Amino acid sequence: MNLANRLTILRVLMLPPFIFFMSFRLFWLALIIFVLASVTDWLDGFIARKYNMITDFGKFLDPLADKVLVSSALICLVGFVPAWTVAVIIAREFIVTGFRLAVVSKDNTAVIAADIWGKIKTAFTMVAVCVILVMLSLWIDKHIIDARWVALISAFLMYICTALTVFSGFTMIWKNRKLFGE
């Protein structure tokens, strides 16, 4: 197991403390864990490309780890963000993962890596989660920001995340439709 794959596994292992902190509304601590997990996403990809550590395991596990991290964060944020956006985003993740598994079941050598739109979607969603966590921290802990602004900005960010998520899912499936058809 190479360093890039270990970082991906580390990202998955950060989920329990993140969920624990979110459960108790310790948003600053949850933010720190989420930022560290998000940095491992960038770092594992950088290391894998720079040091030629790209593996089929990493191509599969990295996007899956991202999905689990982001889905967990969004589920924890329901009540602070529009629930329907979370449902759409998670549904897309299931559809894309199902598509990938269907392709692999037809051809064990086929691996569908994340494309640029998937990466943009993931990066934007991670940034949006961080912004929402900062706002929640400022609202809950310090009352520095008004709850209406938290709700408005959170909803706006989630609408953008949802649009990017749907678009990236559609483009990934459309681009790889021949693999599924075979």
XYZ file of C-alpha atoms in Angstrom, residues 82-162:
81
model
C -32.058 22.394 2.445
C -32.635 18.667 2.899
C -33.701 18.160 -0.724
C -30.275 19.339 -1.936
C -28.612 16.753 0.290
C -30.958 14.063 -1.052
C -30.186 14.981 -4.683
C -26.436 15.045 -4.053
C -26.424 11.682 -2.276
C -28.708 10.139 -4.929
C -26.235 11.235 -7.619
C -23.401 9.628 -5.676
C -25.293 6.329 -5.514
C -26.107 6.505 -9.231
C -22.508 7.232 -10.237
C -21.138 4.540 -7.916
C -23.695 2.066 -9.274
C -22.687 3.003 -12.817
C -19.023 2.411 -11.976
C -19.794 -0.952 -10.388
C -21.912 -2.005 -13.366
C -19.052 -1.179 -15.734
C -16.533 -3.058 -13.570
C -18.833 -6.095 -13.400
C -18.811 -6.225 -17.207
C -15.057 -5.676 -17.487
C -12.771 -6.232 -14.490
C -10.088 -4.027 -16.059
C -12.366 -1.019 -16.558
C -11.909 1.817 -14.092
C -13.748 5.105 -14.440
C -11.665 7.757 -12.738
C -13.153 11.084 -11.665
C -13.172 13.659 -14.461
C -12.609 17.399 -14.158
C -16.285 18.144 -13.424
C -16.320 15.576 -10.643
C -13.220 17.170 -9.172
C -14.711 20.656 -9.433
C -17.926 19.420 -7.811
C -16.011 17.781 -4.972
C -13.747 20.785 -4.385
C -16.637 23.261 -4.417
C -18.719 21.098 -2.093
C -15.818 20.738 0.348
C -15.305 24.506 0.361
C -19.056 25.053 0.799
C -19.141 22.680 3.775
C -16.208 24.555 5.320
C -17.916 27.933 4.817
C -21.144 26.607 6.323
C -19.250 25.176 9.314
C -17.492 28.506 9.879
C -20.816 30.340 9.739
C -22.436 27.855 12.113
C -19.534 28.261 14.504
C -19.851 32.032 14.432
C -23.617 31.838 14.893
C -23.818 29.140 17.592
C -20.697 29.984 19.606
C -20.377 33.740 19.247
C -23.632 35.060 17.783
C -21.460 37.073 15.397
C -23.558 36.205 12.366
C -27.345 36.304 12.160
C -29.147 32.974 11.654
C -30.951 34.362 8.591
C -27.617 35.006 6.858
C -26.425 31.518 7.772
C -29.581 30.037 6.238
C -29.471 32.216 3.124
C -25.787 31.696 2.329
C -25.947 27.986 3.178
C -28.921 27.498 0.859
C -27.218 29.441 -1.943
C -24.044 27.353 -1.612
C -26.064 24.146 -1.575
C -27.947 25.149 -4.738
C -24.620 25.594 -6.507
C -23.347 22.272 -5.102
C -26.503 20.545 -6.304
